[in-house]
Amino acid sequence: MLMGTVERRGAPADDGVTGATVPVARKAPDRDGPAAGPDSRADERPSRYRPLWTEEPARRRRLPDPVRTAAVRAVLVVAVTLILAMVAFLSTLAESWLAFPMVLASVAGTVVATWGVLDVWVTRQVWNQRHGVVSVPSSTARAMRRERRRARRLARAAERGQGRIGRRGGAGQLSHP
């Protein structure tokens, strides 16, 4: 007899009429683990456990929110336009009265889909321009940022050094005579 998921897991089953749960008795041991009891397998994995997938770091960074929003909008508009074009084609083959309005709708959808794809492109360009995304590793923007960080680091180190000298009580002298 085949066991369902409820029986294999040892979880309570729904009786279907009253909505009450009925505990399910364990009928036969599982193939992939010891049959010590329904709760014994909850915390431990079988020795031959293999995950379904392995986590890998993303190769590309996630799109910024405005660009992703524009991309989703464009995909939806393109999908609707393709459906309209398909309905127009099939209506034409069937010689239906719906063919002409669908052709007009698919032409309008093509215009809107083109606008949507251009919107993604423009939104991405604007985002890159406003937020200084630099894709070339040896760019001048990256070198300037590195210089600013180095200057800030030196300024903080100088401030810490001045604080230490002031605490010694030497009234600003660096060495004792």
mmCIF file of C-alpha atoms in Angstrom:
data_model
loop_
_atom_site.group_PDB
_atom_site.id
_atom_site.type_symbol
_atom_site.label_atom_id
_atom_site.label_comp_id
_atom_site.label_asym_id
_atom_site.label_seq_id
_atom_site.Cartn_x
_atom_site.Cartn_y
_atom_site.Cartn_z
ATOM 1 C CA MET A 1 0.000 0.000 0.000
ATOM 2 C CA LEU A 2 1.324 3.456 -0.878
ATOM 3 C CA MET A 3 1.643 5.969 1.923
ATOM 4 C CA GLY A 4 0.860 9.620 1.453
ATOM 5 C CA THR A 5 2.921 12.503 2.769
ATOM 6 C CA VAL A 6 0.850 12.752 5.937
ATOM 7 C CA GLU A 7 1.433 9.115 6.837
ATOM 8 C CA ARG A 8 5.149 9.279 6.066
ATOM 9 C CA ARG A 9 5.717 12.362 8.160
ATOM 10 C CA GLY A 10 3.609 11.157 11.052
ATOM 11 C CA ALA A 11 1.631 14.414 11.008
ATOM 12 C CA PRO A 12 -2.018 14.608 12.007
ATOM 13 C CA ALA A 13 -4.435 14.128 9.121
ATOM 14 C CA ASP A 14 -7.638 16.034 8.432
ATOM 15 C CA ASP A 15 -10.725 13.808 8.567
ATOM 16 C CA GLY A 16 -12.389 15.993 5.885
ATOM 17 C CA VAL A 17 -15.834 16.220 7.520
ATOM 18 C CA THR A 18 -15.501 18.089 10.799
ATOM 19 C CA GLY A 19 -12.158 19.709 10.156
ATOM 20 C CA ALA A 20 -10.721 17.973 13.228
ATOM 21 C CA THR A 21 -7.317 16.407 13.012
ATOM 22 C CA VAL A 22 -6.871 12.709 13.569
ATOM 23 C CA PRO A 23 -3.440 11.388 14.537
ATOM 24 C CA VAL A 24 -2.109 8.900 12.003
ATOM 25 C CA ALA A 25 -0.504 5.699 13.208
ATOM 26 C CA ARG A 26 2.767 4.696 11.619
ATOM 27 C CA LYS A 27 2.113 1.642 9.439
ATOM 28 C CA ALA A 28 5.489 0.703 7.996
ATOM 29 C CA PRO A 29 9.043 1.956 8.338
ATOM 30 C CA ASP A 30 10.274 4.534 5.890
ATOM 31 C CA ARG A 31 12.714 3.538 3.199
ATOM 32 C CA ASP A 32 15.126 6.407 3.834
ATOM 33 C CA GLY A 33 15.560 6.420 7.595
ATOM 34 C CA PRO A 34 15.232 4.518 10.855
ATOM 35 C CA ALA A 35 11.716 3.813 12.095
ATOM 36 C CA ALA A 36 12.321 4.771 15.738
ATOM 37 C CA GLY A 37 9.267 6.997 15.919
ATOM 38 C CA PRO A 38 7.512 9.910 14.267
ATOM 39 C CA ASP A 39 9.496 12.582 16.120
ATOM 40 C CA SER A 40 12.956 10.994 15.989
ATOM 41 C CA ARG A 41 13.633 12.111 12.406
ATOM 42 C CA ALA A 42 12.532 15.705 12.890
ATOM 43 C CA ASP A 43 15.931 16.910 14.119
ATOM 44 C CA GLU A 44 18.374 14.659 12.294
ATOM 45 C CA ARG A 45 19.016 14.123 8.609
ATOM 46 C CA PRO A 46 19.808 10.763 7.045
ATOM 47 C CA SER A 47 23.474 10.181 6.320
ATOM 48 C CA ARG A 48 22.924 10.172 2.563
ATOM 49 C CA TYR A 49 21.139 13.528 2.595
ATOM 50 C CA ARG A 50 21.900 15.573 -0.504
ATOM 51 C CA PRO A 51 20.506 19.084 -0.873
ATOM 52 C CA LEU A 52 18.382 19.844 -3.900
ATOM 53 C CA TRP A 53 20.522 22.846 -4.822
ATOM 54 C CA THR A 54 23.629 24.595 -3.638
ATOM 55 C CA GLU A 55 23.803 28.300 -2.966
ATOM 56 C CA GLU A 56 26.107 30.159 -5.314
ATOM 57 C CA PRO A 57 26.999 33.826 -5.117
ATOM 58 C CA ALA A 58 25.204 35.979 -7.651
ATOM 59 C CA ARG A 59 27.240 36.691 -10.738
ATOM 60 C CA ARG A 60 25.600 40.042 -11.285
ATOM 61 C CA ARG A 61 24.326 42.575 -8.811
ATOM 62 C CA ARG A 62 20.603 43.034 -8.336
ATOM 63 C CA LEU A 63 18.930 45.699 -10.459
ATOM 64 C CA PRO A 64 18.007 48.928 -8.665
ATOM 65 C CA ASP A 65 14.339 49.197 -7.679
ATOM 66 C CA PRO A 66 13.224 51.743 -10.333
ATOM 67 C CA VAL A 67 14.924 49.772 -13.101
ATOM 68 C CA ARG A 68 13.436 46.482 -11.900
ATOM 69 C CA THR A 69 9.969 48.060 -11.720
ATOM 70 C CA ALA A 70 10.298 49.331 -15.287
ATOM 71 C CA ALA A 71 11.547 45.928 -16.449
ATOM 72 C CA VAL A 72 8.604 44.095 -14.862
ATOM 73 C CA ARG A 73 6.195 46.561 -16.420
ATOM 74 C CA ALA A 74 7.820 46.084 -19.835
ATOM 75 C CA VAL A 75 7.666 42.292 -19.584
ATOM 76 C CA LEU A 76 3.971 42.397 -18.706
ATOM 77 C CA VAL A 77 3.172 44.758 -21.590
ATOM 78 C CA VAL A 78 5.153 42.639 -24.049
ATOM 79 C CA ALA A 79 3.374 39.482 -22.848
ATOM 80 C CA VAL A 80 -0.062 41.062 -23.277
ATOM 81 C CA THR A 81 0.936 42.315 -26.726
ATOM 82 C CA LEU A 82 2.023 38.840 -27.788
ATOM 83 C CA ILE A 83 -1.284 37.406 -26.591
ATOM 84 C CA LEU A 84 -3.173 40.095 -28.519
ATOM 85 C CA ALA A 85 -1.182 39.321 -31.668
ATOM 86 C CA MET A 86 -1.838 35.605 -31.298
ATOM 87 C CA VAL A 87 -5.590 36.170 -30.833
ATOM 88 C CA ALA A 88 -5.587 38.486 -33.859
ATOM 89 C CA PHE A 89 -3.845 35.847 -35.967
ATOM 90 C CA LEU A 90 -6.163 33.037 -34.879
ATOM 91 C CA SER A 91 -9.236 35.259 -35.353
ATOM 92 C CA THR A 92 -8.059 36.051 -38.857
ATOM 93 C CA LEU A 93 -7.648 32.361 -39.628
ATOM 94 C CA ALA A 94 -11.143 31.697 -38.279
ATOM 95 C CA GLU A 95 -12.520 34.656 -40.268
ATOM 96 C CA SER A 96 -14.062 36.053 -37.101
ATOM 97 C CA TRP A 97 -15.376 39.603 -36.718
ATOM 98 C CA LEU A 98 -12.931 39.930 -33.801
ATOM 99 C CA ALA A 99 -9.921 39.901 -36.149
ATOM 100 C CA PHE A 100 -9.923 43.606 -37.044
ATOM 101 C CA PRO A 101 -10.238 44.955 -33.470
ATOM 102 C CA MET A 102 -7.525 42.525 -32.328
ATOM 103 C CA VAL A 103 -5.180 43.672 -35.092
ATOM 104 C CA LEU A 104 -5.723 47.281 -34.022
ATOM 105 C CA ALA A 105 -5.154 46.337 -30.375
ATOM 106 C CA SER A 106 -1.972 44.437 -31.198
ATOM 107 C CA VAL A 107 -0.617 47.416 -33.176
ATOM 108 C CA ALA A 108 -1.331 49.699 -30.221
ATOM 109 C CA GLY A 109 0.211 47.117 -27.915
ATOM 110 C CA THR A 110 3.351 47.058 -30.044
ATOM 111 C CA VAL A 111 3.700 50.814 -29.645
ATOM 112 C CA VAL A 112 3.216 50.564 -25.877
ATOM 113 C CA ALA A 113 5.636 47.615 -25.624
ATOM 114 C CA THR A 114 8.292 49.597 -27.512
ATOM 115 C CA TRP A 115 7.770 52.465 -25.085
ATOM 116 C CA GLY A 116 8.109 50.038 -22.160
ATOM 117 C CA VAL A 117 11.410 48.627 -23.380
ATOM 118 C CA LEU A 118 12.756 52.130 -24.018
ATOM 119 C CA ASP A 119 11.592 53.103 -20.521
ATOM 120 C CA VAL A 120 13.743 50.329 -19.031
ATOM 121 C CA TRP A 121 16.753 51.515 -20.999
ATOM 122 C CA VAL A 122 16.282 55.189 -20.084
ATOM 123 C CA THR A 123 15.597 54.406 -16.412
ATOM 124 C CA ARG A 124 18.779 52.357 -16.231
ATOM 125 C CA GLN A 125 20.833 55.121 -17.856
ATOM 126 C CA VAL A 126 19.413 57.741 -15.485
ATOM 127 C CA TRP A 127 20.112 55.516 -12.468
ATOM 128 C CA ASN A 128 23.705 54.958 -13.578
ATOM 129 C CA GLN A 129 24.224 58.664 -14.166
ATOM 130 C CA ARG A 130 22.743 59.795 -10.846
ATOM 131 C CA HIS A 131 24.332 57.166 -8.638
ATOM 132 C CA GLY A 132 27.738 56.981 -10.252
ATOM 133 C CA VAL A 133 27.788 53.338 -11.199
ATOM 134 C CA VAL A 134 31.129 52.769 -12.878
ATOM 135 C CA SER A 135 31.690 49.542 -14.750
ATOM 136 C CA VAL A 136 35.307 50.033 -15.848
ATOM 137 C CA PRO A 137 37.705 48.912 -13.098
ATOM 138 C CA SER A 138 40.439 51.437 -13.908
ATOM 139 C CA SER A 139 38.121 54.427 -14.107
ATOM 140 C CA THR A 140 39.014 57.850 -12.762
ATOM 141 C CA ALA A 141 35.911 57.886 -10.547
ATOM 142 C CA ARG A 142 37.131 54.850 -8.647
ATOM 143 C CA ALA A 143 40.626 56.340 -8.259
ATOM 144 C CA MET A 144 39.141 59.589 -6.924
ATOM 145 C CA ARG A 145 37.059 57.670 -4.388
ATOM 146 C CA ARG A 146 40.155 55.789 -3.288
ATOM 147 C CA GLU A 147 42.014 59.085 -2.798
ATOM 148 C CA ARG A 148 39.148 60.557 -0.752
ATOM 149 C CA ARG A 149 39.077 57.471 1.473
ATOM 150 C CA ARG A 150 42.831 57.656 1.997
ATOM 151 C CA ALA A 151 42.595 61.375 2.914
ATOM 152 C CA ARG A 152 39.762 60.676 5.394
ATOM 153 C CA ARG A 153 41.764 57.844 6.943
ATOM 154 C CA LEU A 154 44.805 60.103 7.379
ATOM 155 C CA ALA A 155 42.653 62.874 8.875
ATOM 156 C CA ARG A 156 41.128 60.460 11.407
ATOM 157 C CA ALA A 157 44.564 59.116 12.322
ATOM 158 C CA ALA A 158 45.852 62.675 12.842
ATOM 159 C CA GLU A 159 42.875 63.497 15.088
ATOM 160 C CA ARG A 160 43.510 60.390 17.174
ATOM 161 C CA GLY A 161 47.175 61.286 17.453
ATOM 162 C CA GLN A 162 46.362 64.820 18.645
ATOM 163 C CA GLY A 163 43.993 63.413 21.254
ATOM 164 C CA ARG A 164 46.715 61.157 22.639
ATOM 165 C CA ILE A 165 49.263 63.974 22.849
ATOM 166 C CA GLY A 166 46.770 66.209 24.703
ATOM 167 C CA ARG A 167 46.058 63.512 27.282
ATOM 168 C CA ARG A 168 49.715 63.114 28.235
ATOM 169 C CA GLY A 169 49.725 66.560 29.788
ATOM 170 C CA GLY A 170 52.818 67.681 27.940
ATOM 171 C CA ALA A 171 51.192 70.956 26.825
ATOM 172 C CA GLY A 172 51.726 70.109 23.222
ATOM 173 C CA GLN A 173 55.358 69.046 23.338
ATOM 174 C CA LEU A 174 56.200 65.885 21.555
ATOM 175 C CA SER A 175 59.199 64.789 23.603
ATOM 176 C CA HIS A 176 60.447 65.328 27.145
ATOM 177 C CA PRO A 177 63.768 67.278 27.598
#
